[in-house]
PDB file of C-alpha atoms and ligand atoms in Angstrom:
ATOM      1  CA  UNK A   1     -11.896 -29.566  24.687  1.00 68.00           C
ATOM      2  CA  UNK A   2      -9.268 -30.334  21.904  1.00 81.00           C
ATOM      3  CA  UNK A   3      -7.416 -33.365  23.201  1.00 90.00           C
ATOM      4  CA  UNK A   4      -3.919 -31.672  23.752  1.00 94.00           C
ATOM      5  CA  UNK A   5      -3.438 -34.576  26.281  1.00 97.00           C
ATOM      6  CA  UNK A   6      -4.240 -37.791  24.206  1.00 97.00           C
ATOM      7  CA  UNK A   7      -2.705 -40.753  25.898  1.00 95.00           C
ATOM      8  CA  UNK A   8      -0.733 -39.137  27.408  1.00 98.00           C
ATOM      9  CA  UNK A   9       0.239 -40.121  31.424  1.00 98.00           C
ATOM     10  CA  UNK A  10      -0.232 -37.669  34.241  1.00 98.00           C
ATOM     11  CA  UNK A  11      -0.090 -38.662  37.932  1.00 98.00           C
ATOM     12  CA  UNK A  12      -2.053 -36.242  40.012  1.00 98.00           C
ATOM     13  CA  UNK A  13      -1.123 -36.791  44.069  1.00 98.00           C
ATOM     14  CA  UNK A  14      -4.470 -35.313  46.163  1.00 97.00           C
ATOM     15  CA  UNK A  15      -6.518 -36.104  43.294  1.00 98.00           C
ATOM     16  CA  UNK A  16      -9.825 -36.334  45.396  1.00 97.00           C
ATOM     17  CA  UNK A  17     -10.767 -33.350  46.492  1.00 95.00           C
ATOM     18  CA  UNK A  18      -9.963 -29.281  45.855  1.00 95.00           C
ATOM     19  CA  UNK A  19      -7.470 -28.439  43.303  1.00 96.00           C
ATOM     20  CA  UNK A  20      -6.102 -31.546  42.315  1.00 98.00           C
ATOM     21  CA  UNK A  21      -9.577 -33.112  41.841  1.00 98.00           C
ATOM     22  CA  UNK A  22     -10.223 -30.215  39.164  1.00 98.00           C
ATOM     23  CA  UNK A  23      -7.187 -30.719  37.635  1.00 98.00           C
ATOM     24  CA  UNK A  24      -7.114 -34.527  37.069  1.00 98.00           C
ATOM     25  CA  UNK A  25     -11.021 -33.691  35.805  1.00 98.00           C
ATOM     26  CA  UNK A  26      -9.588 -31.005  33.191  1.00 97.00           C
ATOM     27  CA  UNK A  27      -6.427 -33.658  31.581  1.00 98.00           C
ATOM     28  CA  UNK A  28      -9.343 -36.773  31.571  1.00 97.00           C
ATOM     29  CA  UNK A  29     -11.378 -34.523  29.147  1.00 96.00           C
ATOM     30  CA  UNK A  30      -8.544 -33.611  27.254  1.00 96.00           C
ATOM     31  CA  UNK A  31      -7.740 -37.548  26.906  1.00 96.00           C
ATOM     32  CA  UNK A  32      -5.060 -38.359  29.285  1.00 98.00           C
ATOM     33  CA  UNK A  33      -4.694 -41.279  30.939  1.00 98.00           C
ATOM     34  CA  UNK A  34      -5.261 -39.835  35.196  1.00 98.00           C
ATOM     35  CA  UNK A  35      -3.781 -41.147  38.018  1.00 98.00           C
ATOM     36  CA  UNK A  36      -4.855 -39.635  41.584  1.00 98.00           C
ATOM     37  CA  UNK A  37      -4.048 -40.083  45.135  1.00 98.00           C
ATOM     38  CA  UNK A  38      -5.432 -39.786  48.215  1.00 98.00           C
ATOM     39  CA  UNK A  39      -5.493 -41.556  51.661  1.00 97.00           C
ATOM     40  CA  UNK A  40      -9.050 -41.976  52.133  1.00 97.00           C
ATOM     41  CA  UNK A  41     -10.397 -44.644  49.607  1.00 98.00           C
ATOM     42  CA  UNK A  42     -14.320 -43.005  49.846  1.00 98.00           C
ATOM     43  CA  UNK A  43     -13.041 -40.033  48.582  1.00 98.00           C
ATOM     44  CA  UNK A  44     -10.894 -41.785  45.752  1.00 98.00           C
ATOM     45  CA  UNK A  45     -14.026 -43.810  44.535  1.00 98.00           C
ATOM     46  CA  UNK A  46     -16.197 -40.750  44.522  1.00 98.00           C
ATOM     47  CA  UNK A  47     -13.461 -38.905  42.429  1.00 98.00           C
ATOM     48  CA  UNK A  48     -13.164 -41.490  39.675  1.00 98.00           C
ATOM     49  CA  UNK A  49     -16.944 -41.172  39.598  1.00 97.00           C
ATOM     50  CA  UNK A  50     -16.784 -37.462  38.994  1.00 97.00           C
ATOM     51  CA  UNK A  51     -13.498 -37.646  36.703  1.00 97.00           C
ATOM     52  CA  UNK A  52     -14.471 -40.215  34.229  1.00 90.00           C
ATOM     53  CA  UNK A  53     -12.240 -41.394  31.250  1.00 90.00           C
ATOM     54  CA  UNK A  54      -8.923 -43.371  32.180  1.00 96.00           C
ATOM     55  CA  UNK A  55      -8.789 -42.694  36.005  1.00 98.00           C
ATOM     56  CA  UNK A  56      -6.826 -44.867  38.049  1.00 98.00           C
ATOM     57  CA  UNK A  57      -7.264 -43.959  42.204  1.00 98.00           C
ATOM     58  CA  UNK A  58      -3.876 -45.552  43.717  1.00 98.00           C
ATOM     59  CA  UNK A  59      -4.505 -44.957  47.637  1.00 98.00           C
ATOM     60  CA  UNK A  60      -1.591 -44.151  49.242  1.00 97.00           C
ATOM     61  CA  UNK A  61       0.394 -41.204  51.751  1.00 97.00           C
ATOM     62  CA  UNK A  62       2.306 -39.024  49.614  1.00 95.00           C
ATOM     63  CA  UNK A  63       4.345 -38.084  52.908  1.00 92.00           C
ATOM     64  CA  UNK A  64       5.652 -42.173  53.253  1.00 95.00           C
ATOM     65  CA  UNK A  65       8.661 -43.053  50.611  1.00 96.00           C
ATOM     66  CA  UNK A  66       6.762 -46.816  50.390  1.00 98.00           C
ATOM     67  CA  UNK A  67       3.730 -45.130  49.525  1.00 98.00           C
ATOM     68  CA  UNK A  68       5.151 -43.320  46.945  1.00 97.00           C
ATOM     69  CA  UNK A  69       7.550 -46.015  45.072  1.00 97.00           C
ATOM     70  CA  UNK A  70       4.060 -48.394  44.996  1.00 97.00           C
ATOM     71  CA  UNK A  71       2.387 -45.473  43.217  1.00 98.00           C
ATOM     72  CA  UNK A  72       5.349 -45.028  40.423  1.00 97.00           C
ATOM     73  CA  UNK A  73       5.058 -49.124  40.747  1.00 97.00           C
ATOM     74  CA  UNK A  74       1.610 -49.064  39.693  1.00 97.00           C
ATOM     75  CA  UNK A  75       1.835 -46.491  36.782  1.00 98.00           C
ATOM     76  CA  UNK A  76       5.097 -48.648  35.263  1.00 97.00           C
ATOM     77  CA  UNK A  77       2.765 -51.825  35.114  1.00 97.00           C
ATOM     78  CA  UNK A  78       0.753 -50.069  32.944  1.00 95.00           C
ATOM     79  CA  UNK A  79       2.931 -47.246  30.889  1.00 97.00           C
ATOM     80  CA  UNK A  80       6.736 -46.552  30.118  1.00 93.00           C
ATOM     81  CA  UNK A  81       6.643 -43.284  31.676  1.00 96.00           C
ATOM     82  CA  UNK A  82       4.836 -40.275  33.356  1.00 98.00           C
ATOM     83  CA  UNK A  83       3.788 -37.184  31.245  1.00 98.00           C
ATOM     84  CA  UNK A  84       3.215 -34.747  33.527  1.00 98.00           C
ATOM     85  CA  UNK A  85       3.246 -35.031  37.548  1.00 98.00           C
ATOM     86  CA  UNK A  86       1.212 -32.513  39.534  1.00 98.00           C
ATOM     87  CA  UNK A  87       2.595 -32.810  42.921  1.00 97.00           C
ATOM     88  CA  UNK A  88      -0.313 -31.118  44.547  1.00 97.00           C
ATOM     89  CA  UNK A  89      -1.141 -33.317  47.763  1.00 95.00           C
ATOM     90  CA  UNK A  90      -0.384 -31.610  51.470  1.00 81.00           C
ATOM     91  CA  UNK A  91      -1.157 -28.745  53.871  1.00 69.00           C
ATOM     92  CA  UNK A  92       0.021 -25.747  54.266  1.00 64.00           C
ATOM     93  CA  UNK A  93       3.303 -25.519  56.156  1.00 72.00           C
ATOM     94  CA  UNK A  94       6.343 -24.299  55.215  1.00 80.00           C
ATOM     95  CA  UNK A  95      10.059 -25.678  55.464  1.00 86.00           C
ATOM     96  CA  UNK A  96      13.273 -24.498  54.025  1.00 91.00           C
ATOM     97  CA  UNK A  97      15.015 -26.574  51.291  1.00 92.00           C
ATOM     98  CA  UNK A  98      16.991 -29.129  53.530  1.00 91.00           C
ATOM     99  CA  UNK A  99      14.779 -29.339  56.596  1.00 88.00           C
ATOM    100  CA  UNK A 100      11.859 -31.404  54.735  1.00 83.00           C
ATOM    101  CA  UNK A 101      11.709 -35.496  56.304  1.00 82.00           C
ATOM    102  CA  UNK A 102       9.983 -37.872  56.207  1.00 79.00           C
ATOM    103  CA  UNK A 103       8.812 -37.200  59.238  1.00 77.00           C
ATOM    104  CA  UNK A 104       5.166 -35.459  59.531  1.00 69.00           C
ATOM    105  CA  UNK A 105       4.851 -32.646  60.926  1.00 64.00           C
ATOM    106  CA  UNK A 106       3.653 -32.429  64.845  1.00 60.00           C
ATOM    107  CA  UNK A 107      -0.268 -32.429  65.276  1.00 50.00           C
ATOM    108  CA  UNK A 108      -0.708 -33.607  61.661  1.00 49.00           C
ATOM    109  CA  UNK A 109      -2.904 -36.855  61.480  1.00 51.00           C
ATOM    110  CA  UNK A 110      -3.664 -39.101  58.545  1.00 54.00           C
ATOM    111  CA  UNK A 111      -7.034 -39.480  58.484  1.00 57.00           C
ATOM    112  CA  UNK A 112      -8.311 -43.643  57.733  1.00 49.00           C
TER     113      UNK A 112
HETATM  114  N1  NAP B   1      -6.647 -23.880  48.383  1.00 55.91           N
HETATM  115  C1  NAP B   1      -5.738 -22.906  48.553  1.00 55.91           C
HETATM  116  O1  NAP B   1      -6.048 -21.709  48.710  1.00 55.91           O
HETATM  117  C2  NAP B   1      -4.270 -23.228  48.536  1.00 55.91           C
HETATM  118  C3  NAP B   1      -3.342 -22.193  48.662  1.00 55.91           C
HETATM  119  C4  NAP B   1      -1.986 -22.491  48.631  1.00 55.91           C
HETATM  120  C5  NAP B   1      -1.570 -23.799  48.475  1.00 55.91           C
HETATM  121  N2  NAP B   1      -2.496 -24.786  48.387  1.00 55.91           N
HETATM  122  C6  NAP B   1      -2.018 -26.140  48.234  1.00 55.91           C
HETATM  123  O2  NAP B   1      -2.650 -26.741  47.117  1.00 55.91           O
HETATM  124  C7  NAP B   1      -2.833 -28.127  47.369  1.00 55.91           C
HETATM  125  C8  NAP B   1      -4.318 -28.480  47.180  1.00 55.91           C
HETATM  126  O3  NAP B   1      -5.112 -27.650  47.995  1.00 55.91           O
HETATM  127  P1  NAP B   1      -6.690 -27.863  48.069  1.00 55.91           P
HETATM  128  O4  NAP B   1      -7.255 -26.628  48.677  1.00 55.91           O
HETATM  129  O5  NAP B   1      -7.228 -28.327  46.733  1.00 55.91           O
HETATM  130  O6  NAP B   1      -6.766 -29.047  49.141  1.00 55.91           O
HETATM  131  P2  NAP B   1      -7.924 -30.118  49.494  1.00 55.91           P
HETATM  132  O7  NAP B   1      -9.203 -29.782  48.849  1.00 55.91           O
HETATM  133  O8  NAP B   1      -7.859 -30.300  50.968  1.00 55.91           O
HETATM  134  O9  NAP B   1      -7.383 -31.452  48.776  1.00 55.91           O
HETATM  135  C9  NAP B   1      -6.203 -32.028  49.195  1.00 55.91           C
HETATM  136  C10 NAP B   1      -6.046 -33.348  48.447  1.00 55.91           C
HETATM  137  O10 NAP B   1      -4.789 -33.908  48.812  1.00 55.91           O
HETATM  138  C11 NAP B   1      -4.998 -35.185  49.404  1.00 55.91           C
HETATM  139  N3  NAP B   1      -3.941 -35.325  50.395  1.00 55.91           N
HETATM  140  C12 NAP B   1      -3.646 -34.526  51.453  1.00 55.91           C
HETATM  141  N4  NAP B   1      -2.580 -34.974  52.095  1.00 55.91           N
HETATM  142  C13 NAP B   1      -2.173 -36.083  51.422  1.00 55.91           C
HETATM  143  C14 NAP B   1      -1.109 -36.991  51.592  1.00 55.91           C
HETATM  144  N5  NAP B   1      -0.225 -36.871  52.603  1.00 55.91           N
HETATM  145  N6  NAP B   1      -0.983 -38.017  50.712  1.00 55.91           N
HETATM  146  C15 NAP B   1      -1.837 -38.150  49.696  1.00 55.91           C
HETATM  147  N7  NAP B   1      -2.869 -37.333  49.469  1.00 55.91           N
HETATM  148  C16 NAP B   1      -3.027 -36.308  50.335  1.00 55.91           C
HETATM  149  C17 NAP B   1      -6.417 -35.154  49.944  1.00 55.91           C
HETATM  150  O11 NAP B   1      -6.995 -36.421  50.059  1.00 55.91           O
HETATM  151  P3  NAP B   1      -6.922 -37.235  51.476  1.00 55.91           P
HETATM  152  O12 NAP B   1      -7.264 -36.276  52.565  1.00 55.91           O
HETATM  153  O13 NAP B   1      -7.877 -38.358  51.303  1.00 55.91           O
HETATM  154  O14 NAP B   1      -5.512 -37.733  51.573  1.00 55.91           O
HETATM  155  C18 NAP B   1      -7.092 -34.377  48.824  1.00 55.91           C
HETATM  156  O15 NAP B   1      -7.307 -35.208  47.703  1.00 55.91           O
HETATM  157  C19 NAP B   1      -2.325 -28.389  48.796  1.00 55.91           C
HETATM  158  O16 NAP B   1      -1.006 -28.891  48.727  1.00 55.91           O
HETATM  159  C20 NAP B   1      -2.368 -27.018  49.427  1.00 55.91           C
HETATM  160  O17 NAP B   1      -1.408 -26.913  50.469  1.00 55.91           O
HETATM  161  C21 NAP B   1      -3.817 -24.544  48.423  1.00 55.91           C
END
């Protein structure tokens, strides 16, 4: 590892698990400071136990618009501004540009 991400800030959504949970892994060791979500705070913990480095877990719905202001909240307490965002938290379906809510999508839980 060489380091190509000292201090620098990169926000991670789905940080816990999968893909996102590799990536946040791969910019720790290259010396950024991680932030990942997730809604269930188990899997958060056991993240930031696999991650390592500067990991912050903020806990929190990436579908809700509160959920994701308190994240950006939490990041500007702490830095003037955000690297590199990986917007990598959801499922699978697809909507056109324009018919994306709020809303979650029928028979779509969030899990507690
Ligand atoms: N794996 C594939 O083959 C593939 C293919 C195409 C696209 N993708 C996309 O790539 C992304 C990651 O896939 P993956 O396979 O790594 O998934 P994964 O292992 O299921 O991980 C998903 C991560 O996102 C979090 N998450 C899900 N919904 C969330 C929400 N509403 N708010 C905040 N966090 C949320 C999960 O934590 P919690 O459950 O605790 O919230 C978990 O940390 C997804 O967006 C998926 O649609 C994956």
């Amino acid at each position: 590892m060489t380091n190509r991400f000292n201090n620098k800030v990169v926000v991670v959504t789905g940080g816990s698990s999968g893909i996102g949970l590799a990536t946040a892994k791969a910019f720790s060791a290259e010396g950024a400071f991680v932030f990942i979500t997730g809604r269930r705070q188990e899997a958060l913990d056991a993240a930031i136990k696999q991650i390592g480095g500067r990991v912050t877990a903020v806990r929190g719905d990436m579908s809700k618009l509160a959920d994701i202001d308190r994240l950006y909240d939490t990041v500007q307490q702490k830095h003037a501004q955000i690297d590199v965002l990986f917007a990598n938290a959801g499922g699978g379906d697809m909507l056109p540009l324009g018919a994306i809510t709020e809303e979650p999508i029928s028979g779509r839980s969030t899990p507690t």
